[in-house]
Amino acid sequence: MRVIGLMSSHCTELRDHIPVMEAMAMFTELIREIFKSSKLKQFLILPLGKLLYLIATQEEKKERPGGLWVVPAAAYTVLMRCLREGEELVVNHMAAKTIENVCSRESQYTQGFITAEVGPALWYWFTHSTVGALRIIAVSDFVMKIIRSLESPYSVIHAKAVLVLLQVLMNNREMLLLCCNSRLVMYIERDVRKATPGKEQQSGNEYLSKCLTLFIRHTVHELPAILDDILSVLGSIVGRKHPSPTQSRQLKQSLPMMAVVLHLLTSQIFRPQVVTEAFLIKFGKLLVVDLIVPLLASLAFSKNVEWRVVSLRVLSEITLLLLLSQDEVEESERDGGREREAEWEGEGISSNTRLLTLISEALLPQYETLLLESDPVPVYALKLLVSLTEHSSPISRLVRESSLLPAIFQVIEEHKNNTVGSMMQNAMALLCNLTGQKGTDLRPFDQQGMIAVVCNVFVEVSGVRLEREMLSGLKSCSFLLLCLLDIIHCLLKNLSSVVRLALQRSDSNEDTEAAEELLLINKPLTNLNNLLIQLLACNDSEVYEEASHCVSLLAQLYGGEGADRLQPKELLSLAHTLQTHTEPRLLRVLKRLMSAVGSSCWGSSRAAETGAAY
């Protein structure tokens, strides 16, 4: 049966005397007899479809097509039954593919499928296709199996797998995204190093090297076409408030392919061949603020959740790149002795100025709706704000002056049960950027209860960090801890400057009252003193630096507040820190703690036992 189907696929001429109809009738009868057996049915539908397509092709070639071959009506009936609901997905796919192939030819056999039953059946499967059915129609499963074969220890299998993937990509460019997401670039880099000609096994690796060269060359040649598709689809929606269904489908297919560009640019094998003058011109067009960023900003508020997520992710990457490149330009100008005046008040020649205008007019007025969306939109919305505020003081000022602070703290409140999650990380990083600039008015943050939020999150995160729990999330926990320490440090520095100003103006009751009020607001931070002292013994130099500054400022502002609550582990941490770091501020902290509780406490049996144990 398979041989007959294979011969039908490669047949170029079918003579009149060949008994094709007998084979077709035999296949039809066999399918009717074993119709309940899905496996056997799959073996028979394929050759039946190949034969039917063959005679349709042959009739199309005839000058005067006629009834040279008579297809039994039972063959059409069997194929129609295979389209009915309840059949195996593979059987549905084979029947639909047979109808597609036959109807693509101009022959009388097409009329057998133009019935009132076939049309609704095909439409049903088009509108009710599941993810599994789409996977079968696509080649995702097949590609994944081929990529897994690259883990084989044999170079010949690697070479054959690369050739198969090359053929797949030549017929289906979209599979390149799946390949990159499945670590194909890593496998290619490994095999390139392995296939590098050397003194030993040069002949054995030669075949693999040639296959890799073909694959790399094809992939590099595909990249300009990918960028052209992205530019084309983005250009088609210029000036449109709502893209058409066709444009929406094209956006969904083209925009994710930007990830392929990222994978290839970060690869030391592909990058030298990818980054050419033509590529830089095409890629530069994607980063034009006047054309691309406004369109992505409008898509960020689309009704489709996937579009919003993809648009926010791309916006985050593009704006971060623009701001970083602008910083480099300004730094080079300062090094050259030139100064920029009115950077954010110019005539629109700066890309940063246009970006600021876009953010203030198009993004921020509606941004609250993104923050209050259901997951995962708020995560990417916060990530975009972090990218914007990290490298731009004017954008940080715009965010602080907008009405977004209540929404940000609402997001934090809703996700307080997952303190080490990505949502809390982005939220704390955003607060760190907003409060970290000198001269920032922190009263709006105090009104939203930032002190209590920071204290609660810090207690949980520092506990995880100190006890070495959740080892898989330790890296993200350290990042979150640094953000929290930076926020606490900024709060204490702001408090210190207000108190210092009040002391300098001792005759001003207004300044004194403001300092006293701020001292009361920030007093809950003294409850973190024990945890901060424990962090002094941390091996991370950044954590130690921030924690030591916070402990020092707390001692200066509140004296020895909470010193009587110090436990042996805090005393051990402080003693260890004094031995490894001989800094005057730590000695001043120790002096204030001792003066607050008196020498009798430090000479108690409990403290003595602690010191002896140390």
Coordinates of C-alpha atoms in Angstrom, one line a residue:
M1 CA 0.0 0.0 0.0
R2 CA 2.8 2.4 0.9
V3 CA 4.6 1.4 -2.3
I4 CA 1.6 2.2 -4.4
G5 CA 1.3 5.6 -2.7
L6 CA 5.0 6.3 -3.2
M7 CA 4.8 5.4 -6.9
S8 CA 1.8 7.7 -7.3
S9 CA 3.7 10.6 -5.8
H10 CA 6.6 10.2 -8.3
C11 CA 4.6 9.2 -11.3
T12 CA 4.9 11.6 -14.3
E13 CA 2.8 9.9 -16.9
L14 CA -0.2 7.5 -16.5
R15 CA -1.2 5.5 -19.5
D16 CA -4.7 4.6 -20.3
H17 CA -4.4 0.9 -20.0
I18 CA -3.0 0.9 -16.5
P19 CA -5.7 -0.5 -14.1
V20 CA -5.8 2.5 -11.6
M21 CA -9.4 2.1 -11.0
E22 CA -9.0 -1.4 -9.7
A23 CA -6.5 -0.2 -7.1
M24 CA -8.7 2.6 -6.1
A25 CA -11.8 0.4 -5.7
M26 CA -9.7 -2.0 -3.6
F27 CA -8.5 0.7 -1.3
T28 CA -12.1 2.0 -0.9
E29 CA -13.5 -1.4 0.0
L30 CA -10.7 -2.0 2.5
I31 CA -11.3 1.3 4.2
R32 CA -15.0 0.6 4.4
E33 CA -14.3 -2.8 6.0
I34 CA -11.8 -1.6 8.6
F35 CA -13.3 1.9 9.1
K36 CA -13.3 1.5 12.9
S37 CA -9.6 0.9 13.0
S38 CA -7.9 4.3 13.0
K39 CA -4.3 3.0 12.5
L40 CA -5.2 0.9 9.4
K41 CA -7.4 3.7 8.1
Q42 CA -4.4 6.1 8.1
F43 CA -2.3 3.6 6.0
L44 CA -5.1 3.4 3.4
I45 CA -6.2 7.0 3.1
L46 CA -2.8 8.1 2.0
P47 CA -2.4 5.9 -1.1
L48 CA -6.1 6.5 -2.0
G49 CA -5.5 10.3 -1.9
K50 CA -2.3 9.9 -3.9
L51 CA -4.0 7.9 -6.6
L52 CA -6.9 10.4 -6.8
Y53 CA -4.5 13.3 -7.1
L54 CA -2.5 11.5 -9.7
I55 CA -5.5 10.9 -12.1
A56 CA -6.6 14.6 -11.5
T57 CA -3.1 15.7 -12.5
Q58 CA -3.0 13.5 -15.6
E59 CA -6.4 14.6 -16.8
E60 CA -5.4 18.2 -16.5
K61 CA -2.5 17.5 -18.9
K62 CA -4.7 16.0 -21.6
E63 CA -5.7 18.2 -24.5
R64 CA -9.2 16.9 -24.5
P65 CA -10.0 15.7 -21.0
G66 CA -12.6 13.1 -20.7
G67 CA -13.7 10.2 -18.6
L68 CA -10.5 8.2 -19.0
W69 CA -10.7 7.0 -15.4
V70 CA -13.9 6.6 -13.5
V71 CA -13.6 7.3 -9.8
P72 CA -16.2 5.2 -7.8
A73 CA -18.6 7.3 -5.8
A74 CA -17.7 5.2 -2.7
A75 CA -14.2 6.8 -2.7
Y76 CA -15.7 10.3 -2.3
T77 CA -18.1 9.0 0.4
V78 CA -15.2 7.4 2.4
L79 CA -13.2 10.6 2.3
M80 CA -16.2 12.6 3.4
R81 CA -16.9 10.3 6.3
C82 CA -13.2 10.8 7.4
L83 CA -14.1 14.5 7.9
R84 CA -16.8 13.9 10.4
E85 CA -16.6 14.9 14.0
G86 CA -15.3 12.2 16.3
E87 CA -12.6 10.9 14.0
E88 CA -8.9 11.0 14.9
L89 CA -7.2 14.3 14.2
V90 CA -4.6 12.7 11.9
V91 CA -7.4 11.1 9.8
N92 CA -9.2 14.5 9.6
H93 CA -6.0 16.1 8.4
M94 CA -5.3 13.5 5.8
A95 CA -8.8 13.7 4.3
A96 CA -8.6 17.5 4.3
K97 CA -5.2 17.4 2.6
T98 CA -6.5 15.1 -0.1
I99 CA -9.5 17.3 -0.9
E100 CA -7.1 20.3 -1.0
N101 CA -4.7 18.6 -3.5
V102 CA -7.5 17.4 -5.8
C103 CA -9.3 20.7 -5.8
S104 CA -6.1 22.5 -6.8
R105 CA -6.3 20.9 -10.2
E106 CA -8.7 21.7 -13.1
S107 CA -10.4 18.4 -13.6
Q108 CA -13.8 16.8 -13.4
Y109 CA -12.8 14.9 -10.2
T110 CA -13.0 18.2 -8.3
Q111 CA -16.8 18.1 -8.7
G112 CA -17.1 15.1 -6.5
F113 CA -16.0 17.2 -3.5
I114 CA -18.3 20.2 -4.2
T115 CA -21.2 19.1 -2.1
A116 CA -23.3 20.4 0.7
E117 CA -21.6 18.1 3.1
V118 CA -17.9 18.8 2.4
G119 CA -18.1 22.6 2.8
P120 CA -19.6 22.7 6.3
A121 CA -17.3 19.8 7.4
L122 CA -14.2 21.7 6.3
W123 CA -15.5 24.9 7.9
Y124 CA -16.1 23.1 11.2
W125 CA -12.6 21.9 11.4
F126 CA -11.3 25.3 10.5
T127 CA -13.2 27.0 13.3
H128 CA -12.8 24.2 15.9
S129 CA -9.1 23.2 15.5
T130 CA -7.4 22.5 18.8
V131 CA -3.8 23.2 19.7
G132 CA -3.0 19.6 19.1
A133 CA -4.5 19.7 15.6
L134 CA -2.5 22.8 14.7
R135 CA 0.6 21.1 15.9
I136 CA 0.0 18.2 13.6
I137 CA -0.7 20.5 10.6
A138 CA 2.5 22.4 11.5
V139 CA 5.8 20.7 12.0
S140 CA 6.5 21.7 15.5
D141 CA 6.6 18.2 16.9
F142 CA 8.8 17.0 14.1
V143 CA 11.2 19.9 14.5
M144 CA 11.5 19.2 18.3
K145 CA 12.3 15.6 17.7
I146 CA 15.0 16.5 15.2
I147 CA 16.5 19.1 17.6
R148 CA 16.6 16.5 20.4
S149 CA 18.6 14.3 18.1
L150 CA 21.4 16.9 18.3
E151 CA 22.1 15.6 21.8
S152 CA 23.4 12.4 20.3
P153 CA 27.1 11.7 20.8
Y154 CA 27.6 10.9 17.1
S155 CA 28.7 13.6 14.7
V156 CA 27.0 12.0 11.7
I157 CA 23.6 12.2 13.4
H158 CA 24.3 15.9 14.1
A159 CA 25.1 16.5 10.4
K160 CA 22.0 14.7 9.2
A161 CA 19.8 16.5 11.7
V162 CA 21.2 19.9 10.6
L163 CA 20.4 19.0 7.0
V164 CA 16.8 18.0 7.9
L165 CA 16.3 21.3 9.8
L166 CA 17.7 23.2 6.8
Q167 CA 15.1 21.6 4.5
V168 CA 12.4 22.4 7.0
L169 CA 13.5 26.1 7.2
M170 CA 13.7 26.4 3.5
N171 CA 10.0 25.5 3.3
N172 CA 8.8 27.1 6.6
R173 CA 10.7 30.2 7.8
E174 CA 8.5 30.6 10.9
M175 CA 10.1 27.4 12.3
L176 CA 13.3 29.4 12.9
L177 CA 11.7 31.0 15.9
L178 CA 10.9 27.5 17.4
C179 CA 14.4 26.4 16.7
C180 CA 16.0 29.4 18.4
N181 CA 13.8 29.0 21.4
S182 CA 14.8 25.3 21.6
R183 CA 18.5 26.2 22.0
L184 CA 19.4 25.4 18.4
V185 CA 22.0 28.2 18.3
M186 CA 23.7 26.7 21.3
Y187 CA 23.9 23.3 19.5
I188 CA 25.2 25.0 16.4
E189 CA 28.0 26.8 18.3
R190 CA 29.0 23.5 20.0
D191 CA 29.2 21.6 16.8
V192 CA 31.1 24.4 15.0
R193 CA 33.8 24.2 17.7
K194 CA 33.7 20.4 17.5
A195 CA 34.0 20.4 13.7
T196 CA 36.9 22.9 13.5
P197 CA 39.6 21.2 11.5
G198 CA 42.5 19.9 13.7
K199 CA 45.2 17.4 13.7
E200 CA 43.0 14.6 14.8
Q201 CA 39.6 13.4 13.3
Q202 CA 39.7 16.0 10.6
S203 CA 38.1 13.8 8.0
G204 CA 35.4 12.6 10.4
N205 CA 34.3 16.2 11.1
E206 CA 34.5 17.4 7.5
Y207 CA 31.0 16.3 6.7
L208 CA 29.6 18.0 9.8
S209 CA 31.4 21.1 9.0
K210 CA 30.0 21.3 5.4
C211 CA 26.4 20.7 6.8
L212 CA 26.9 23.5 9.4
T213 CA 28.2 25.9 6.7
L214 CA 25.1 25.3 4.6
F215 CA 22.8 25.8 7.5
I216 CA 24.5 29.0 8.8
R217 CA 24.6 30.5 5.3
H218 CA 20.8 29.9 4.8
T219 CA 20.0 31.3 8.2
V220 CA 22.0 34.4 7.6
H221 CA 20.3 34.9 4.2
E222 CA 16.9 34.6 5.8
L223 CA 17.4 37.4 8.3
P224 CA 17.0 40.4 5.8
A225 CA 13.7 38.8 4.7
I226 CA 12.5 38.6 8.3
L227 CA 13.3 42.3 8.9
D228 CA 11.6 43.2 5.6
D229 CA 8.4 41.4 6.7
I230 CA 8.4 43.2 10.0
L231 CA 8.9 46.6 8.4
S232 CA 6.2 45.8 5.8
V233 CA 3.6 44.8 8.3
L234 CA 4.3 47.7 10.6
G235 CA 4.2 50.1 7.6
S236 CA 0.8 48.7 6.6
I237 CA -0.8 49.8 9.9
V238 CA 0.5 53.4 9.9
G239 CA -2.3 55.8 10.6
R240 CA -4.8 53.0 11.5
K241 CA -6.4 53.1 14.9
H242 CA -7.6 49.4 14.6
P243 CA -5.7 47.0 12.4
S244 CA -7.8 44.8 10.1
P245 CA -8.0 41.0 10.9
T246 CA -5.4 40.3 8.2
Q247 CA -3.0 42.9 9.5
S248 CA -3.5 41.6 13.0
R249 CA -2.7 38.1 11.9
Q250 CA 0.4 39.4 10.1
L251 CA 1.5 41.3 13.2
K252 CA 1.1 38.2 15.4
Q253 CA 3.3 36.2 13.0
S254 CA 6.0 38.8 12.3
L255 CA 6.6 40.7 15.5
P256 CA 7.7 37.5 17.5
M257 CA 10.4 36.9 14.8
M258 CA 12.3 39.8 16.4
A259 CA 13.4 37.2 19.0
V260 CA 15.3 35.4 16.1
V261 CA 17.3 38.5 15.5
L262 CA 18.2 38.7 19.1
H263 CA 19.4 35.0 19.2
L264 CA 21.5 35.5 16.1
L265 CA 23.1 38.7 17.3
T266 CA 24.1 37.3 20.6
S267 CA 25.8 34.3 18.9
Q268 CA 29.5 34.5 18.2
I269 CA 29.0 32.2 15.2
F270 CA 26.2 34.1 13.5
R271 CA 27.0 37.7 14.5
P272 CA 30.1 38.3 12.3
Q273 CA 28.0 37.2 9.2
V274 CA 24.8 38.9 10.3
V275 CA 26.0 42.4 11.1
T276 CA 26.5 43.9 7.7
E277 CA 25.8 47.4 6.3
A278 CA 22.5 46.3 4.9
F279 CA 21.4 44.7 8.1
L280 CA 22.3 47.8 10.1
I281 CA 20.2 49.9 7.8
K282 CA 17.2 47.6 8.1
F283 CA 17.6 47.2 11.8
G284 CA 18.0 51.0 12.3
K285 CA 14.6 51.5 10.7
L286 CA 13.0 49.4 13.4
L287 CA 14.4 51.8 16.0
V288 CA 13.1 55.0 14.6
V289 CA 11.1 56.7 17.3
D290 CA 8.8 58.6 15.0
L291 CA 7.4 55.5 13.3
I292 CA 7.8 52.3 15.3
V293 CA 7.5 53.4 18.9
P294 CA 4.1 55.2 18.5
L295 CA 2.6 52.2 16.7
L296 CA 3.8 49.9 19.5
A297 CA 2.4 52.3 22.1
S298 CA -1.0 52.1 20.4
L299 CA -0.9 48.3 20.3
A300 CA -0.1 48.3 24.0
F301 CA -3.7 49.3 24.6
S302 CA -5.2 46.8 22.2
K303 CA -8.1 44.5 23.2
N304 CA -5.9 41.4 22.5
V305 CA -3.9 40.4 25.5
E306 CA -1.1 38.8 23.4
W307 CA -0.6 42.0 21.4
R308 CA -0.4 44.0 24.6
V309 CA 2.2 41.7 26.1
V310 CA 4.3 41.5 23.0
S311 CA 4.1 45.3 22.4
L312 CA 5.1 46.1 26.0
R313 CA 8.1 43.7 25.7
V314 CA 9.3 45.2 22.5
L315 CA 8.7 48.7 23.8
S316 CA 10.8 47.9 26.9
E317 CA 13.7 46.6 24.8
I318 CA 13.6 49.5 22.3
T319 CA 13.3 52.3 24.8
L320 CA 16.1 50.9 26.9
L321 CA 18.3 50.7 23.8
L322 CA 17.4 54.3 22.8
L323 CA 18.1 55.7 26.3
L324 CA 21.4 53.8 26.6
S325 CA 22.6 55.0 23.2
Q326 CA 21.6 58.5 24.0
D327 CA 23.6 58.3 27.3
E328 CA 26.6 57.2 25.3
V329 CA 26.2 60.1 22.8
E330 CA 25.9 62.6 25.7
E331 CA 29.0 61.2 27.4
S332 CA 31.1 61.4 24.2
E333 CA 29.9 65.0 23.8
R334 CA 31.0 65.9 27.3
D335 CA 34.3 64.2 26.8
G336 CA 34.8 66.3 23.7
G337 CA 34.2 69.5 25.6
R338 CA 30.7 70.2 24.3
E339 CA 27.7 70.8 26.4
R340 CA 24.1 70.2 25.5
E341 CA 21.6 72.9 26.5
A342 CA 17.9 72.5 27.0
E343 CA 18.1 68.7 26.3
W344 CA 14.4 68.2 27.0
E345 CA 13.2 71.6 25.7
G346 CA 14.7 71.7 22.2
E347 CA 12.9 71.8 18.9
G348 CA 12.4 68.1 18.6
I349 CA 15.7 67.2 17.1
S350 CA 16.6 64.8 19.9
S351 CA 15.2 61.3 19.9
N352 CA 15.0 61.5 23.7
T353 CA 12.8 64.6 23.4
R354 CA 10.4 62.8 21.0
L355 CA 10.4 59.8 23.2
L356 CA 9.5 61.9 26.2
T357 CA 6.6 63.6 24.3
L358 CA 5.3 60.2 23.3
I359 CA 5.4 58.8 26.8
S360 CA 3.8 61.9 28.4
E361 CA 1.0 62.2 25.7
A362 CA 0.3 58.6 24.6
L363 CA 1.4 56.2 27.3
L364 CA 1.1 57.7 30.8
P365 CA -2.5 59.0 30.6
Q366 CA -3.8 55.5 29.9
Y367 CA -1.1 53.5 31.7
E368 CA -3.1 52.9 34.8
T369 CA -5.4 50.5 32.9
L370 CA -2.4 48.3 32.1
L371 CA -1.3 48.2 35.7
L372 CA -4.7 47.1 36.8
E373 CA -5.1 44.4 34.2
S374 CA -5.1 40.8 35.0
D375 CA -1.7 38.9 34.8
P376 CA 0.6 38.9 32.9
V377 CA 0.1 42.4 31.5
P378 CA 1.1 44.3 34.7
V379 CA 4.4 42.5 34.8
Y380 CA 5.4 43.8 31.4
A381 CA 3.9 47.2 32.1
L382 CA 6.1 47.5 35.2
K383 CA 9.1 46.2 33.3
L384 CA 8.6 49.0 30.7
L385 CA 8.4 51.6 33.5
V386 CA 11.6 50.2 35.0
S387 CA 13.5 50.5 31.7
L388 CA 12.2 54.1 31.2
T389 CA 12.9 55.4 34.7
E390 CA 16.3 53.7 35.1
H391 CA 18.1 55.9 32.5
S392 CA 16.0 59.0 32.3
S393 CA 15.4 61.6 35.0
P394 CA 12.7 63.5 33.1
I395 CA 10.7 60.3 32.6
S396 CA 11.1 59.5 36.3
R397 CA 9.7 63.0 37.1
L398 CA 6.8 62.4 34.7
V399 CA 5.9 59.1 36.4
R400 CA 6.1 60.7 39.9
E401 CA 3.9 63.6 38.9
S402 CA 1.3 61.3 37.2
S403 CA -1.5 59.5 38.9
L404 CA 0.3 56.1 38.7
L405 CA 1.5 55.8 42.3
P406 CA -1.8 54.5 43.7
A407 CA -2.0 51.9 40.9
I408 CA 1.6 50.8 41.5
F409 CA 1.0 50.3 45.2
Q410 CA -2.3 48.5 44.5
V411 CA -0.3 46.0 42.3
I412 CA 2.1 45.5 45.2
E413 CA -0.7 44.9 47.6
E414 CA -2.4 42.4 45.3
H415 CA 0.9 40.4 45.0
K416 CA 2.2 40.7 48.5
N417 CA 1.9 36.9 49.0
N418 CA 4.6 36.3 46.3
T419 CA 7.4 38.6 47.5
V420 CA 10.1 36.9 45.3
G421 CA 8.1 36.9 42.1
S422 CA 8.8 38.9 39.0
M423 CA 5.9 41.3 39.8
M424 CA 7.4 42.3 43.1
Q425 CA 10.9 42.5 41.7
N426 CA 9.8 45.0 39.0
A427 CA 7.7 47.0 41.4
M428 CA 10.6 47.4 43.9
A429 CA 13.0 48.2 41.1
L430 CA 10.6 50.9 39.9
L431 CA 10.2 52.4 43.4
C432 CA 14.0 52.3 43.7
N433 CA 14.4 54.3 40.4
L434 CA 11.6 56.8 41.4
T435 CA 13.0 57.5 44.9
G436 CA 16.7 57.3 44.1
Q437 CA 17.2 60.8 42.6
K438 CA 18.5 63.6 44.7
G439 CA 15.9 66.2 45.8
T440 CA 12.9 63.9 45.2
D441 CA 9.8 64.8 47.1
L442 CA 8.9 61.6 49.0
R443 CA 5.7 62.8 50.5
P444 CA 3.5 61.2 47.8
F445 CA 5.2 57.9 48.5
D446 CA 4.7 58.3 52.3
Q447 CA 1.0 59.0 51.7
Q448 CA 0.7 55.7 49.9
G449 CA 2.2 53.8 52.8
M450 CA 5.6 53.0 51.3
I451 CA 7.3 52.7 54.7
A452 CA 5.0 49.8 55.7
V453 CA 5.3 48.1 52.3
V454 CA 9.1 48.3 52.3
C455 CA 9.3 47.0 55.8
N456 CA 7.0 44.0 55.2
V457 CA 8.7 43.0 52.0
F458 CA 12.2 43.5 53.5
V459 CA 11.4 41.2 56.4
E460 CA 10.4 38.4 54.1
V461 CA 13.1 38.8 51.5
S462 CA 15.9 39.2 54.0
G463 CA 14.7 36.1 55.8
V464 CA 14.9 34.1 52.6
R465 CA 18.3 35.5 51.9
L466 CA 19.7 34.9 55.4
E467 CA 18.3 31.4 55.8
R468 CA 19.4 30.3 52.3
E469 CA 15.9 29.0 51.4
M470 CA 14.5 28.6 47.9
L471 CA 18.0 28.2 46.4
S472 CA 16.6 28.3 42.9
G473 CA 15.3 31.8 43.5
L474 CA 18.3 33.0 45.4
K475 CA 19.6 35.2 42.5
S476 CA 16.3 37.0 42.0
C477 CA 16.1 37.3 45.8
S478 CA 19.5 39.1 46.0
F479 CA 18.4 41.5 43.3
L480 CA 15.2 42.3 45.2
L481 CA 17.2 42.7 48.4
L482 CA 19.5 45.2 46.8
C483 CA 16.5 47.2 45.5
L484 CA 15.0 47.3 49.0
L485 CA 18.3 48.3 50.6
D486 CA 18.6 51.1 48.1
I487 CA 15.1 52.4 48.9
I488 CA 15.8 52.3 52.6
H489 CA 19.0 54.1 52.1
C490 CA 17.3 56.8 50.0
L491 CA 14.6 57.2 52.7
L492 CA 17.1 57.6 55.4
K493 CA 19.3 60.0 53.4
N494 CA 16.2 62.2 52.7
L495 CA 15.3 62.1 56.4
S496 CA 18.9 63.0 57.4
S497 CA 19.0 66.0 55.1
V498 CA 15.6 67.3 56.6
V499 CA 16.8 66.8 60.2
R500 CA 20.2 68.5 59.4
L501 CA 18.4 71.5 57.9
A502 CA 16.1 71.8 60.9
L503 CA 19.1 71.8 63.2
Q504 CA 20.8 74.5 61.1
R505 CA 17.6 76.5 61.4
S506 CA 16.9 76.0 65.0
D507 CA 14.9 79.2 65.1
S508 CA 12.4 77.9 62.5
N509 CA 9.5 76.1 64.1
E510 CA 8.2 75.0 60.8
D511 CA 11.4 73.1 59.8
T512 CA 11.5 71.5 63.3
E513 CA 7.9 70.3 63.1
A514 CA 8.5 68.9 59.6
A515 CA 11.6 67.0 60.8
E516 CA 9.8 65.6 63.8
E517 CA 6.9 64.5 61.7
L518 CA 9.2 62.8 59.2
L519 CA 11.1 61.1 62.1
L520 CA 7.8 59.6 63.3
I521 CA 6.8 58.5 59.8
N522 CA 10.1 56.7 59.2
K523 CA 10.4 55.2 62.7
P524 CA 9.1 51.8 61.6
L525 CA 12.5 51.4 59.8
T526 CA 14.2 51.0 63.2
N527 CA 12.5 47.6 63.4
L528 CA 14.7 46.5 60.6
N529 CA 17.9 47.2 62.5
N530 CA 18.4 43.6 63.6
L531 CA 18.1 42.3 60.1
L532 CA 20.3 45.0 58.7
I533 CA 23.0 44.1 61.3
Q534 CA 22.8 40.4 60.3
L535 CA 23.3 41.4 56.6
L536 CA 26.6 43.0 57.5
A537 CA 28.2 39.6 57.6
C538 CA 27.0 38.8 54.1
N539 CA 29.6 37.8 51.5
D540 CA 28.0 40.1 48.9
S541 CA 30.0 43.4 48.9
E542 CA 27.0 45.4 47.5
V543 CA 24.7 44.1 50.1
Y544 CA 27.2 44.9 52.9
E545 CA 27.8 48.4 51.5
E546 CA 24.1 49.3 51.4
A547 CA 23.3 47.6 54.8
S548 CA 26.2 49.4 56.5
H549 CA 25.1 52.8 55.3
C550 CA 21.5 52.0 56.5
V551 CA 22.7 50.9 59.9
S552 CA 24.9 53.9 60.3
L553 CA 22.1 56.4 59.3
L554 CA 19.6 54.6 61.7
A555 CA 22.1 55.0 64.5
Q556 CA 22.6 58.7 63.7
L557 CA 18.9 59.5 63.4
Y558 CA 17.4 57.3 66.1
G559 CA 20.4 56.7 68.4
G560 CA 20.3 53.2 69.9
E561 CA 16.6 52.7 69.2
G562 CA 16.0 48.9 69.4
A563 CA 19.4 48.1 70.8
D564 CA 17.9 46.3 73.8
R565 CA 16.3 43.8 71.3
L566 CA 19.5 42.7 69.8
Q567 CA 19.9 38.9 69.8
P568 CA 23.1 36.8 70.0
K569 CA 23.2 36.3 66.3
E570 CA 23.1 40.1 65.7
L571 CA 26.0 40.5 68.1
L572 CA 27.9 37.7 66.4
S573 CA 27.3 39.3 63.0
L574 CA 28.5 42.7 64.3
A575 CA 31.6 41.2 65.9
H576 CA 32.5 39.4 62.7
T577 CA 32.0 42.5 60.6
L578 CA 34.2 44.6 62.9
Q579 CA 37.0 42.0 62.3
T580 CA 36.7 42.0 58.5
H581 CA 35.8 45.7 58.0
T582 CA 37.7 48.3 60.0
E583 CA 35.5 51.3 59.1
P584 CA 34.9 54.2 61.5
R585 CA 31.2 54.3 60.9
L586 CA 30.8 50.8 62.3
L587 CA 32.6 51.8 65.4
R588 CA 30.3 54.8 65.8
V589 CA 27.3 52.5 65.4
L590 CA 28.6 50.2 68.1
K591 CA 29.3 53.2 70.4
R592 CA 25.7 54.5 70.0
L593 CA 24.2 51.0 70.7
M594 CA 26.3 50.6 73.8
S595 CA 25.5 54.1 75.1
A596 CA 21.8 53.4 74.5
V597 CA 21.5 50.3 76.6
G598 CA 24.3 50.8 79.1
S599 CA 27.4 48.8 79.8
S600 CA 25.5 46.4 82.1
C601 CA 23.5 44.9 79.2
W602 CA 26.7 44.3 77.3
G603 CA 28.3 42.7 80.3
S604 CA 25.4 40.4 81.0
S605 CA 25.9 36.6 81.1
R606 CA 24.0 36.2 77.9
A607 CA 26.3 38.6 76.0
A608 CA 29.3 37.1 77.7
E609 CA 28.3 33.7 76.5
T610 CA 27.8 35.0 73.0
G611 CA 31.3 36.5 73.0
A612 CA 32.8 33.4 74.4
A613 CA 31.1 31.3 71.8
Y614 CA 32.5 33.6 69.1

